[in-house]
mmCIF file of C-alpha atoms in Angstrom:
data_model
loop_
_atom_site.group_PDB
_atom_site.id
_atom_site.type_symbol
_atom_site.label_atom_id
_atom_site.label_comp_id
_atom_site.label_asym_id
_atom_site.label_seq_id
_atom_site.Cartn_x
_atom_site.Cartn_y
_atom_site.Cartn_z
ATOM 1 C CA THR A 806 0.000 0.000 0.000
ATOM 2 C CA TYR A 807 1.258 3.483 -0.926
ATOM 3 C CA HIS A 808 0.267 6.751 0.740
ATOM 4 C CA VAL A 809 1.196 9.929 -1.133
ATOM 5 C CA PHE A 810 0.922 13.381 0.437
ATOM 6 C CA ARG A 811 0.738 16.343 -1.956
ATOM 7 C CA SER A 812 -0.002 18.753 0.878
ATOM 8 C CA SER A 813 0.748 18.788 4.602
ATOM 9 C CA GLY A 814 -1.417 16.699 6.902
ATOM 10 C CA THR A 815 -1.398 13.797 9.344
ATOM 11 C CA PHE A 816 -0.773 10.105 8.681
ATOM 12 C CA THR A 817 -2.470 7.768 11.179
ATOM 13 C CA PRO A 818 -2.003 4.031 10.577
ATOM 14 C CA SER A 819 -4.822 1.777 11.786
ATOM 15 C CA GLN A 820 -2.282 -0.595 13.371
ATOM 16 C CA SER A 821 1.430 -0.834 14.154
ATOM 17 C CA LEU A 822 3.530 -1.474 11.053
ATOM 18 C CA SER A 823 6.946 -1.247 9.413
ATOM 19 C CA ALA A 824 7.197 1.243 6.540
ATOM 20 C CA ASP A 825 9.649 2.590 3.996
ATOM 21 C CA ILE A 826 9.339 6.386 3.818
ATOM 22 C CA LEU A 827 10.520 8.713 1.041
ATOM 23 C CA VAL A 828 10.635 12.451 1.820
ATOM 24 C CA VAL A 829 11.142 15.085 -0.918
ATOM 25 C CA ALA A 830 11.357 18.846 -0.301
ATOM 26 C CA GLY A 831 10.175 21.684 -2.576
ATOM 27 C CA GLY A 832 12.417 22.842 -5.440
ATOM 28 C CA GLY A 833 14.007 26.290 -5.579
ATOM 29 C CA GLY A 834 12.585 29.170 -7.619
ATOM 30 C CA ALA A 835 14.326 30.593 -10.677
ATOM 31 C CA PRO A 836 14.704 34.217 -11.769
ATOM 32 C CA THR A 837 14.183 35.311 -15.367
ATOM 33 C CA HIS A 838 16.609 37.359 -17.506
ATOM 34 C CA GLN A 839 19.970 35.573 -17.231
ATOM 35 C CA GLY A 840 19.071 33.939 -13.908
ATOM 36 C CA GLY A 841 20.290 30.505 -12.813
ATOM 37 C CA GLY A 842 17.975 27.521 -12.480
ATOM 38 C CA GLY A 843 16.504 26.577 -9.111
ATOM 39 C CA GLY A 844 17.859 23.449 -7.431
ATOM 40 C CA ALA A 845 15.776 20.345 -6.803
ATOM 41 C CA GLY A 846 14.468 19.763 -3.307
ATOM 42 C CA GLY A 847 16.436 17.393 -1.115
ATOM 43 C CA LEU A 848 15.472 13.730 -1.045
ATOM 44 C CA LEU A 849 15.951 11.132 1.694
ATOM 45 C CA GLY A 850 14.659 7.589 2.076
ATOM 46 C CA PHE A 851 14.134 5.764 5.364
ATOM 47 C CA THR A 852 13.653 1.976 5.369
ATOM 48 C CA GLY A 853 12.030 -0.264 7.964
ATOM 49 C CA GLN A 854 10.567 2.504 10.122
ATOM 50 C CA SER A 855 8.419 1.204 12.988
ATOM 51 C CA LEU A 856 5.157 3.149 13.130
ATOM 52 C CA SER A 857 2.477 2.780 15.796
ATOM 53 C CA ALA A 858 -1.258 3.478 15.469
ATOM 54 C CA THR A 859 -0.834 7.167 16.295
ATOM 55 C CA GLY A 860 -0.785 10.382 14.241
ATOM 56 C CA TYR A 861 2.385 11.477 12.408
ATOM 57 C CA THR A 862 2.688 15.045 11.165
ATOM 58 C CA VAL A 863 3.547 15.256 7.462
ATOM 59 C CA THR A 864 5.034 18.531 6.183
ATOM 60 C CA VAL A 865 5.165 18.897 2.391
ATOM 61 C CA GLY A 866 7.473 21.720 1.313
ATOM 62 C CA ALA A 867 6.295 24.059 -1.445
ATOM 63 C CA GLY A 868 8.449 25.147 -4.366
ATOM 64 C CA GLY A 869 10.278 28.473 -4.072
ATOM 65 C CA ALA A 870 8.994 31.616 -5.745
ATOM 66 C CA GLY A 871 10.671 32.798 -8.927
ATOM 67 C CA THR A 872 11.188 36.454 -9.774
ATOM 68 C CA THR A 873 11.081 38.692 -12.818
ATOM 69 C CA SER A 874 13.292 41.343 -11.182
ATOM 70 C CA ASP A 875 17.035 41.850 -11.727
ATOM 71 C CA SER A 876 17.460 42.834 -8.066
ATOM 72 C CA VAL A 877 15.043 40.591 -6.128
ATOM 73 C CA PRO A 878 16.362 37.035 -5.763
ATOM 74 C CA SER A 879 14.243 33.942 -6.168
ATOM 75 C CA SER A 880 13.663 31.899 -3.036
ATOM 76 C CA ASN A 881 14.569 28.464 -1.781
ATOM 77 C CA GLY A 882 11.999 25.692 -1.735
ATOM 78 C CA SER A 883 10.450 24.802 1.614
ATOM 79 C CA ASP A 884 11.600 21.915 3.795
ATOM 80 C CA SER A 885 9.668 18.639 4.120
ATOM 81 C CA GLN A 886 9.435 16.225 7.048
ATOM 82 C CA PHE A 887 7.654 13.058 8.187
ATOM 83 C CA GLY A 888 7.117 12.832 11.968
ATOM 84 C CA ALA A 889 10.442 13.134 13.807
ATOM 85 C CA LEU A 890 12.547 11.970 10.846
ATOM 86 C CA THR A 891 15.396 14.193 9.668
ATOM 87 C CA LEU A 892 14.342 17.420 7.993
ATOM 88 C CA VAL A 893 14.792 17.378 4.214
ATOM 89 C CA LYS A 894 16.003 20.733 2.817
ATOM 90 C CA GLY A 895 14.268 22.694 0.072
ATOM 91 C CA GLY A 896 16.149 23.347 -3.186
ATOM 92 C CA GLY A 897 18.321 26.434 -3.612
ATOM 93 C CA GLY A 898 17.016 29.391 -5.596
ATOM 94 C CA GLY A 899 18.816 30.351 -8.804
ATOM 95 C CA GLY A 900 21.238 33.292 -8.818
ATOM 96 C CA LEU A 901 20.434 36.685 -10.363
ATOM 97 C CA ILE A 902 22.622 38.286 -13.046
ATOM 98 C CA GLY A 903 26.217 37.675 -11.928
ATOM 99 C CA THR A 904 25.322 36.306 -8.475
ATOM 100 C CA ALA A 905 25.735 32.891 -6.904
ATOM 101 C CA GLY A 906 22.961 30.343 -6.631
ATOM 102 C CA LEU A 907 21.585 29.643 -3.166
ATOM 103 C CA THR A 908 22.406 26.634 -0.996
ATOM 104 C CA GLY A 909 19.649 24.042 -0.569
ATOM 105 C CA GLY A 910 18.817 20.337 -0.797
ATOM 106 C CA SER A 911 20.356 20.697 -4.267
ATOM 107 C CA GLY A 912 22.057 24.000 -5.029
ATOM 108 C CA GLY A 913 20.721 26.718 -7.319
ATOM 109 C CA GLY A 914 22.565 27.611 -10.517
ATOM 110 C CA GLY A 915 24.736 30.714 -10.708
ATOM 111 C CA GLY A 916 23.378 33.686 -12.661
ATOM 112 C CA GLY A 917 24.596 34.662 -16.124
ATOM 113 C CA PHE A 918 26.263 37.987 -16.880
ATOM 114 C CA ASN A 919 25.438 41.117 -18.838
ATOM 115 C CA THR A 920 27.045 41.628 -22.228
ATOM 116 C CA GLY A 921 30.713 42.553 -22.035
ATOM 117 C CA VAL A 922 31.559 40.774 -18.790
ATOM 118 C CA THR A 923 34.056 37.916 -18.612
ATOM 119 C CA SER A 924 33.560 36.134 -15.327
ATOM 120 C CA THR A 925 31.980 33.202 -13.500
ATOM 121 C CA SER A 926 29.285 33.197 -10.820
ATOM 122 C CA ALA A 927 29.335 30.430 -8.253
ATOM 123 C CA CYS A 928 26.800 27.664 -7.971
ATOM 124 C CA GLY A 929 24.823 26.970 -4.821
ATOM 125 C CA SER A 930 26.045 24.052 -2.734
ATOM 126 C CA ALA A 931 23.947 21.059 -1.730
ATOM 127 C CA THR A 932 23.040 19.613 1.655
ATOM 128 C CA SER A 933 25.232 16.556 2.213
ATOM 129 C CA GLY A 934 23.458 13.325 1.259
ATOM 130 C CA GLN A 935 20.336 15.101 -0.046
ATOM 131 C CA GLY A 936 21.255 16.457 -3.491
ATOM 132 C CA TYR A 937 23.898 17.953 -5.763
ATOM 133 C CA ALA A 938 25.465 21.373 -6.346
ATOM 134 C CA GLY A 939 24.089 23.614 -9.101
ATOM 135 C CA GLY A 940 26.024 24.724 -12.186
ATOM 136 C CA SER A 941 28.102 27.905 -12.382
ATOM 137 C CA GLY A 942 27.045 30.846 -14.554
ATOM 138 C CA THR A 943 29.520 32.418 -16.997
ATOM 139 C CA GLY A 944 29.958 35.420 -19.250
ATOM 140 C CA SER A 945 32.562 36.193 -21.925
ATOM 141 C CA ASP A 946 33.475 37.757 -25.273
ATOM 142 C CA GLY A 947 31.321 40.882 -24.871
ATOM 143 C CA SER A 948 28.579 39.104 -26.778
ATOM 144 C CA ILE A 949 25.051 38.238 -25.746
ATOM 145 C CA THR A 950 25.838 34.712 -26.966
ATOM 146 C CA GLY A 951 28.828 34.538 -24.588
ATOM 147 C CA TRP A 952 26.872 34.155 -21.358
ATOM 148 C CA ARG A 953 25.044 31.293 -19.791
ATOM 149 C CA ALA A 954 23.258 30.848 -16.501
ATOM 150 C CA GLY A 955 23.971 27.736 -14.456
ATOM 151 C CA GLY A 956 21.432 24.951 -14.111
ATOM 152 C CA GLY A 957 20.021 23.964 -10.762
ATOM 153 C CA GLY A 958 21.337 20.873 -9.021
ATOM 154 C CA GLU A 959 19.555 17.605 -9.697
ATOM 155 C CA ILE A 960 17.662 15.614 -7.116
ATOM 156 C CA GLY A 961 19.662 13.451 -4.722
ATOM 157 C CA ARG A 962 19.638 9.701 -4.448
ATOM 158 C CA ALA A 963 17.576 8.189 -1.674
ATOM 159 C CA HIS A 964 19.426 6.200 0.944
ATOM 160 C CA VAL A 965 17.272 3.068 0.618
#
């Protein structure tokens, strides 16, 4: 039997049982106009968890907000959790023009650069065991075709 939560709530089994639990956090938002991609939410798996016939709080993290501004950063995704199990981190938001991506479950991508800039913007780092770092953003050659924004980090592998 599978139980999927798409929003926060309470899980109450009708009897004691052993369960495998997969927890995924919300992904990071991404800015427009040369912004880096948002990182995936963290992911953790827990095998053989002993559950009793009591209520367990389930928190489902939402995705982070994107932005259309060159000065207002996008936001990280929200954290997710099942009962007292380890908190799973939301994905990092993507960087604005020339700025680093944010740290999260998986890191956000670094922002691209305006025309005429030769540089690199850092990627956001990942939470250990929950995801991967984002990609760096670059700019070069004084040409609009010389820049690229970094991609957000991919989802992590579950420890199951």
